[in-house]
Short mmCIF file of C-alpha atoms in Angstrom, two decimals:
data_model
loop_
_atom_site.label_atom_id
_atom_site.label_comp_id
_atom_site.label_asym_id
_atom_site.label_seq_id
_atom_site.Cartn_x
_atom_site.Cartn_y
_atom_site.Cartn_z
CA MET A 2 -35.66 -8.83 39.73
CA SER A 3 -34.20 -5.43 38.83
CA GLN A 4 -30.77 -7.02 38.78
CA SER A 5 -31.76 -9.52 36.10
CA ARG A 6 -33.30 -6.69 34.12
CA ALA A 7 -30.03 -4.75 34.35
CA LYS A 8 -28.24 -7.84 33.14
CA LYS A 9 -30.60 -8.13 30.20
CA THR A 10 -30.05 -4.49 29.27
CA LEU A 11 -26.30 -5.05 29.44
CA LYS A 12 -26.56 -8.08 27.19
CA PHE A 13 -28.35 -5.89 24.70
CA LEU A 14 -25.96 -2.96 25.03
CA ILE A 15 -22.69 -4.88 24.54
CA PRO A 16 -23.43 -6.02 20.96
CA LEU A 17 -24.85 -2.58 20.19
CA GLY A 18 -21.66 -0.98 21.50
CA LEU A 19 -19.50 -3.31 19.42
CA PHE A 20 -21.64 -2.52 16.40
CA VAL A 21 -21.20 1.22 16.91
CA VAL A 22 -17.41 0.79 17.20
CA LEU A 23 -17.37 -1.27 14.00
CA VAL A 24 -19.45 1.34 12.16
CA GLY A 25 -17.02 3.98 13.42
CA PHE A 26 -14.03 2.14 11.97
CA LEU A 27 -15.75 1.39 8.68
CA GLY A 28 -17.00 4.97 8.42
CA TYR A 29 -13.47 6.26 8.94
CA GLY A 30 -12.29 3.84 6.27
CA LEU A 31 -14.72 5.40 3.80
CA THR A 32 -13.24 8.87 4.29
CA THR A 33 -9.69 7.83 3.44
CA ASP A 34 -8.44 7.08 -0.03
CA PRO A 35 -6.49 3.80 -0.12
CA ARG A 36 -4.67 4.99 -3.23
CA LYS A 37 -2.98 7.70 -1.18
CA VAL A 38 -0.15 5.98 0.58
CA PRO A 39 1.61 8.21 3.12
CA SER A 40 5.26 8.80 2.27
CA PRO A 41 7.92 7.75 4.76
CA LEU A 42 10.10 10.54 3.37
CA ILE A 43 8.21 13.38 5.08
CA GLY A 44 10.59 15.18 7.43
CA LYS A 45 13.61 13.66 5.71
CA SER A 46 16.18 15.24 3.48
CA ILE A 47 15.72 14.99 -0.27
CA PRO A 48 17.71 12.16 -1.84
CA ASP A 49 20.92 13.05 -3.65
CA PHE A 50 20.59 13.01 -7.39
CA THR A 51 22.12 14.13 -10.64
CA LEU A 52 19.85 14.40 -13.64
CA PRO A 53 19.94 16.19 -16.99
CA THR A 54 17.36 18.87 -17.61
CA LEU A 55 14.48 18.37 -19.98
CA ALA A 56 15.50 21.35 -22.09
CA ASP A 57 19.20 20.56 -22.34
CA PRO A 58 20.58 16.99 -22.11
CA ASP A 59 24.05 18.39 -21.40
CA ARG A 60 23.04 20.40 -18.37
CA GLN A 61 23.11 18.42 -15.12
CA VAL A 62 21.13 19.37 -12.05
CA THR A 63 21.71 18.07 -8.52
CA GLN A 64 19.85 18.16 -5.22
CA GLU A 65 21.52 21.54 -4.56
CA ALA A 66 19.00 23.11 -6.96
CA LEU A 67 16.30 22.41 -4.39
CA LYS A 68 18.01 24.23 -1.54
CA GLY A 69 18.01 27.88 -0.50
CA THR A 70 14.39 28.46 -1.44
CA VAL A 71 11.05 26.79 -0.87
CA SER A 72 10.29 24.41 -3.75
CA LEU A 73 7.32 22.60 -5.16
CA VAL A 74 8.61 19.51 -6.95
CA ASN A 75 5.94 18.42 -9.37
CA VAL A 76 6.15 14.92 -10.84
CA TRP A 77 4.55 14.93 -14.25
CA ALA A 78 4.51 13.29 -17.68
CA SER A 79 2.99 14.11 -21.02
CA TRP A 80 1.16 10.75 -21.08
CA CYS A 81 -0.65 11.53 -17.86
CA PRO A 82 -4.10 13.15 -18.30
CA SER A 83 -4.31 14.37 -14.68
CA CYS A 84 -1.00 16.18 -15.17
CA ARG A 85 -2.48 18.05 -18.08
CA ALA A 86 -5.49 18.89 -15.94
CA GLU A 87 -3.34 20.34 -13.17
CA HIS A 88 -1.03 22.16 -15.58
CA ARG A 89 -3.22 25.27 -15.68
CA MET A 90 -3.18 25.43 -11.88
CA LEU A 91 0.62 25.27 -11.88
CA MET A 92 0.73 28.02 -14.51
CA GLY A 93 -1.45 30.13 -12.22
CA ILE A 94 0.85 29.55 -9.25
CA ALA A 95 3.92 30.38 -11.33
CA GLN A 96 2.31 33.56 -12.66
CA GLU A 97 1.56 34.74 -9.14
CA GLY A 98 5.32 35.13 -8.84
CA ILE A 99 5.50 34.27 -5.16
CA ASP A 100 8.88 35.34 -3.72
CA ASP A 101 11.11 32.57 -2.54
CA LEU A 102 9.08 29.82 -4.20
CA GLN A 103 10.19 27.83 -7.19
CA ILE A 104 8.31 25.15 -9.07
CA VAL A 105 10.64 22.40 -10.22
CA GLY A 106 9.40 19.70 -12.55
CA LEU A 107 10.38 16.05 -12.38
CA ASN A 108 9.51 14.78 -15.82
CA TRP A 109 8.88 11.12 -15.03
CA LYS A 110 9.03 8.11 -17.35
CA ASP A 111 8.41 10.35 -20.31
CA GLU A 112 9.99 11.04 -23.66
CA ARG A 113 11.78 14.27 -24.33
CA PRO A 114 9.97 15.43 -27.52
CA GLN A 115 6.49 14.77 -26.13
CA ALA A 116 7.28 16.44 -22.83
CA GLN A 117 8.75 19.48 -24.58
CA ASP A 118 5.72 19.66 -26.87
CA MET A 119 3.41 19.77 -23.90
CA LEU A 120 5.28 22.70 -22.37
CA ARG A 121 5.33 24.49 -25.70
CA LEU A 122 1.57 24.05 -26.07
CA PHE A 123 0.38 24.79 -22.55
CA GLY A 124 3.19 26.96 -21.16
CA ASN A 125 6.05 26.25 -18.80
CA PRO A 126 5.47 26.87 -15.10
CA TYR A 127 8.77 25.28 -14.07
CA VAL A 128 12.04 27.07 -13.36
CA VAL A 129 13.74 23.85 -14.39
CA ASN A 130 12.67 20.35 -15.33
CA LEU A 131 14.58 17.24 -14.34
CA PHE A 132 14.42 14.57 -16.99
CA ASP A 133 13.99 11.10 -15.48
CA PRO A 134 12.83 8.68 -18.17
CA ASP A 135 13.99 5.56 -16.33
CA ASN A 136 12.52 6.33 -12.92
CA GLN A 137 15.95 6.55 -11.28
CA VAL A 138 15.27 9.56 -9.12
CA GLY A 139 11.52 8.97 -9.00
CA LEU A 140 12.24 5.73 -7.17
CA ASP A 141 14.36 7.52 -4.58
CA PHE A 142 11.52 9.98 -4.04
CA GLY A 143 9.08 7.08 -3.62
CA VAL A 144 7.05 8.22 -6.62
CA TYR A 145 4.44 5.66 -7.60
CA GLY A 146 2.25 7.65 -9.94
CA ALA A 147 1.89 10.97 -11.65
CA PRO A 148 1.07 13.62 -10.73
CA GLU A 149 2.61 13.96 -7.31
CA THR A 150 3.80 17.19 -5.73
CA PHE A 151 6.39 17.51 -2.97
CA VAL A 152 6.80 20.60 -0.82
CA ILE A 153 10.44 21.09 0.12
CA ASP A 154 11.75 23.70 2.53
CA ARG A 155 14.84 25.80 1.95
CA HIS A 156 17.07 23.28 3.73
CA GLY A 157 16.03 20.53 1.37
CA ILE A 158 13.71 18.75 3.82
CA ILE A 159 10.60 17.16 2.35
CA ARG A 160 7.67 18.63 4.27
CA TYR A 161 4.65 17.36 2.40
CA LYS A 162 3.61 15.15 -0.46
CA HIS A 163 0.42 15.64 -2.38
CA ILE A 164 -0.73 12.65 -4.41
CA GLY A 165 -2.91 13.43 -7.41
CA PRO A 166 -3.50 16.69 -9.26
CA VAL A 167 -3.14 20.03 -7.51
CA ASP A 168 -6.40 21.92 -7.94
CA ALA A 169 -7.48 25.30 -6.58
CA GLU A 170 -8.77 23.74 -3.37
CA VAL A 171 -5.56 21.82 -2.65
CA TRP A 172 -3.47 24.88 -3.41
CA GLU A 173 -5.47 27.38 -1.35
CA GLN A 174 -6.20 25.14 1.61
CA THR A 175 -3.10 23.01 1.94
CA LEU A 176 -0.14 23.98 -0.20
CA ARG A 177 -0.28 27.77 -0.06
CA PRO A 178 -0.54 27.94 3.77
CA LEU A 179 2.31 25.45 4.06
CA VAL A 180 4.47 27.40 1.61
CA GLN A 181 3.80 30.62 3.55
CA GLN A 182 4.71 28.91 6.78
CA LEU A 183 7.95 27.48 5.34
CA LYS A 184 8.89 30.85 3.85
CA ALA A 185 8.51 32.42 7.29
CA GLN A 186 11.03 29.96 8.74
CA SER A 187 14.64 30.88 8.27
CA MET B 6 29.41 -31.09 -37.47
CA SER B 7 26.47 -32.18 -35.34
CA LEU B 8 26.87 -28.98 -33.38
CA ARG B 9 26.38 -26.93 -36.51
CA LEU B 10 23.25 -28.87 -37.41
CA PHE B 11 21.90 -28.01 -34.01
CA ALA B 12 22.80 -24.32 -34.14
CA LEU B 13 20.17 -23.08 -36.60
CA PRO B 14 17.11 -24.62 -34.92
CA ALA B 15 18.42 -23.43 -31.56
CA ALA B 16 18.81 -19.88 -32.83
CA LEU B 17 15.30 -19.97 -34.31
CA LEU B 18 13.87 -21.31 -31.10
CA ALA B 19 15.65 -18.64 -29.07
CA GLY B 20 14.31 -15.99 -31.45
CA LEU B 21 10.79 -17.30 -30.99
CA LEU B 22 11.14 -17.27 -27.22
CA VAL B 23 12.39 -13.70 -27.21
CA ALA B 24 9.55 -12.60 -29.51
CA GLY B 25 7.07 -14.37 -27.26
CA THR B 26 8.10 -12.42 -24.20
CA CYS B 27 7.72 -9.01 -25.80
CA GLY B 28 5.07 -7.01 -24.01
CA ALA B 29 4.37 -9.52 -21.29
CA PHE B 30 6.95 -9.98 -18.61
CA THR B 31 8.13 -13.36 -17.45
CA LEU B 32 10.25 -14.28 -14.52
CA GLU B 33 12.77 -15.79 -16.91
CA GLU B 34 14.16 -12.31 -17.47
CA TYR B 35 15.60 -12.46 -13.99
CA THR B 36 18.20 -15.15 -13.75
CA PHE B 37 20.73 -15.64 -11.01
CA GLU B 38 23.73 -17.91 -11.07
CA ASP B 39 22.94 -19.08 -7.57
CA PRO B 40 19.61 -20.98 -7.48
CA ALA B 41 19.13 -19.96 -3.84
CA ARG B 42 19.29 -16.28 -4.83
CA GLN B 43 16.82 -17.00 -7.60
CA GLN B 44 14.47 -18.52 -5.05
CA ASP B 45 14.98 -15.53 -2.72
CA PHE B 46 14.14 -13.17 -5.54
CA ARG B 47 10.94 -15.02 -6.41
CA GLU B 48 9.83 -15.10 -2.80
CA LEU B 49 10.64 -11.45 -2.26
CA ILE B 50 8.70 -10.10 -5.22
CA GLY B 51 5.75 -12.18 -4.01
CA GLU B 52 5.84 -10.36 -0.67
CA ILE B 53 6.06 -6.81 -2.01
CA ARG B 54 2.90 -4.98 -2.93
CA CYS B 55 2.60 -3.06 -6.15
CA LEU B 56 1.49 0.46 -5.25
CA VAL B 57 -0.37 0.95 -8.50
CA CYS B 58 -2.49 -2.21 -8.45
CA GLN B 59 -2.69 -2.44 -4.70
CA ASN B 60 -4.00 -5.95 -4.47
CA GLU B 61 -1.26 -7.41 -6.59
CA SER B 62 2.22 -8.37 -5.61
CA LEU B 63 5.22 -7.35 -7.66
CA ALA B 64 5.34 -10.91 -8.91
CA ALA B 65 1.83 -10.63 -10.34
CA SER B 66 1.54 -7.02 -11.43
CA GLN B 67 1.83 -5.92 -15.03
CA ALA B 68 1.96 -2.26 -14.00
CA ASP B 69 4.83 -0.23 -15.36
CA LEU B 70 5.95 0.74 -11.87
CA ALA B 71 6.01 -2.91 -10.82
CA GLN B 72 8.39 -3.59 -13.70
CA ASP B 73 10.65 -0.77 -12.48
CA LEU B 74 10.65 -2.14 -8.96
CA ARG B 75 11.34 -5.70 -10.12
CA ASN B 76 14.30 -4.38 -12.10
CA GLU B 77 15.54 -2.45 -9.09
CA ILE B 78 15.23 -5.45 -6.76
CA TYR B 79 17.00 -7.59 -9.32
CA ARG B 80 19.80 -5.05 -9.58
CA LEU B 81 20.21 -4.86 -5.80
CA MET B 82 20.22 -8.62 -5.44
CA GLN B 83 22.70 -9.02 -8.26
CA GLU B 84 24.93 -6.67 -6.28
CA GLY B 85 24.77 -9.26 -3.55
CA ARG B 86 22.69 -7.24 -1.10
CA PRO B 87 20.97 -9.37 1.53
CA ARG B 88 17.23 -9.70 1.54
CA ASP B 89 16.68 -7.47 4.61
CA GLU B 90 18.63 -4.68 2.99
CA VAL B 91 16.49 -4.85 -0.14
CA ILE B 92 13.34 -4.71 1.99
CA ASP B 93 14.70 -1.71 3.94
CA TYR B 94 15.49 -0.01 0.66
CA LEU B 95 11.88 -0.33 -0.49
CA VAL B 96 10.29 0.51 2.85
CA SER B 97 12.42 3.65 3.26
CA ARG B 98 11.05 4.94 -0.04
CA TYR B 99 7.50 3.63 -0.21
CA GLY B 100 6.64 2.93 3.44
CA ASP B 101 5.38 -0.16 5.25
CA PHE B 102 2.51 -0.36 2.80
CA VAL B 103 4.74 -2.10 0.24
CA LEU B 104 4.95 -5.09 2.56
CA TYR B 105 2.06 -7.52 2.41
CA GLU B 106 2.98 -8.68 5.89
CA PRO B 107 3.13 -5.68 8.22
CA PRO B 108 6.11 -5.55 10.62
CA LEU B 109 5.48 -6.34 14.28
CA ARG B 110 5.59 -2.96 16.05
CA LEU B 111 3.67 -1.15 18.76
CA ASN B 112 1.18 0.38 16.34
CA THR B 113 0.63 -2.88 14.49
CA LEU B 114 0.21 -4.90 17.67
CA PRO B 115 -3.62 -4.89 17.51
CA LEU B 116 -3.35 -6.21 13.98
CA TRP B 117 -1.23 -9.16 15.04
CA LEU B 118 -2.74 -9.90 18.46
CA GLY B 119 -6.35 -8.86 17.74
CA PRO B 120 -7.43 -12.13 16.12
CA ILE B 121 -5.82 -14.21 18.88
CA LEU B 122 -7.54 -12.09 21.56
CA LEU B 123 -10.87 -12.39 19.76
CA ALA B 124 -10.46 -16.16 19.55
CA ILE B 125 -9.73 -16.35 23.31
CA VAL B 126 -12.78 -14.19 24.11
CA GLY B 127 -14.88 -16.42 21.86
CA VAL B 128 -13.74 -19.60 23.59
CA VAL B 129 -14.40 -18.09 27.05
CA LEU B 130 -17.90 -16.97 26.05
CA LEU B 131 -18.65 -20.34 24.49
CA ARG B 132 -17.56 -22.23 27.60
CA ARG B 133 -19.64 -19.96 29.78
CA ALA B 134 -22.69 -20.51 27.59
CA ILE B 135 -22.23 -24.29 27.72
CA ALA B 136 -21.71 -24.23 31.50
CA GLN B 137 -24.94 -22.28 31.97
CA LYS B 138 -26.95 -24.88 30.09
CA ARG B 139 -25.66 -27.91 31.98
CA PRO B 140 -27.88 -27.65 35.18
CA LEU B 141 -30.99 -28.11 33.03
CA ALA B 142 -29.85 -31.56 31.98
CA ASP B 143 -28.94 -32.63 35.50
CA GLU B 144 -32.22 -31.51 37.04
CA ALA B 145 -33.55 -34.19 39.38
CA LEU B 146 -37.17 -35.30 39.37
CA SER B 147 -39.40 -34.37 42.30
CA PRO B 148 -40.61 -37.28 44.49
CA GLU B 149 -44.07 -37.14 42.84
CA GLU B 150 -42.61 -37.22 39.38
CA GLN B 151 -40.31 -40.08 40.37
CA ALA B 152 -43.31 -42.07 41.72
CA ARG B 153 -45.27 -41.44 38.53
CA LEU B 154 -42.35 -42.53 36.38
CA GLU B 155 -41.99 -45.76 38.30
CA ALA B 156 -45.74 -46.46 38.07
CA LEU B 157 -45.63 -45.92 34.31
CA LEU B 158 -42.63 -48.21 33.90
CA ALA B 159 -44.29 -50.92 36.01
CA ARG B 160 -47.42 -50.73 33.88
CA GLN B 161 -45.36 -50.98 30.75
CA GLN B 162 -43.75 -54.14 32.09
CA ASP B 163 -47.09 -55.76 32.91
CA HIS B 164 -48.77 -54.86 29.60
CA PRO B 165 -46.06 -54.43 27.00
CA ASP B 166 -48.54 -54.05 24.10
CA GLN B 167 -50.48 -51.26 25.69
CA ASP B 168 -49.65 -47.58 25.41
CA PRO B 169 -48.72 -46.71 29.03
CA ARG B 170 -50.30 -43.25 28.74
CA THR B 171 -53.84 -44.57 28.35
#
């Protein structure tokens, strides 16, 4: 008698258990953003590149510019509203003047006059801007939208990729601690 | 002479075709001398996901990035790179997510084997449920019931017009 009751309880508990597991998976799915695709480049060396700068078409910059100091590589374009939104944040970071940190721009699929206008209007937080109108280098970095921000250590290893605009929360809670940590490493 | 007659309409037609493709992309932009390569290219862009419009393949997407990637795949294939190499090239930059069909690896094993396992569990449960029901159908009548049944049948035979239950 009690055995059949135990069996009945079990029959009731198994579907309930499965349901809870399913809810767990679906609930987890709700907390992740499917637009944010993890980059396979994390932990890898930056790709080799040679690109002209935004300011001067005759000046070429290579991957060496991203070595020797911690870098934020910010992918941006003048046509991208979120980039404009995050611009002020980047200006703030640049004005802090953190030692051993440079902000490098990758001006992506943009046009030179418009991009230069934007910097003239809103200020220039970048030590240098790479001009990549044809998505040559963007492709090697696995860029699929703007803005994106890469954190690169002084050996040129990609440590982190932030997809979407950098706001105060992202900077204070994720990027700043990571930058501090990378600066501490020799 | 006839060739010259033909040249003007052909040029006009070509002009119209070029004008028609402005803005919208068509696969005709990507031509290969080898029809097999052409087929490979078409298949490949159907299997690569566009990261901007995530439910579209490169073959379907009008996104700007999809156009860049199509161009890049075309360039690599024109260089004669084999299909696997082109796929590796994309995966190394954008990750497994660019593939509609995930690769078979340890962490994707549940994805590949899960449905098969679920189907097996379903069949086992179904068979068990059917097996449990069978004894009901085979249940034999008790001697009293058997006697009553025979009496009823006998009555039915004697008086076919009468309802045996009365």
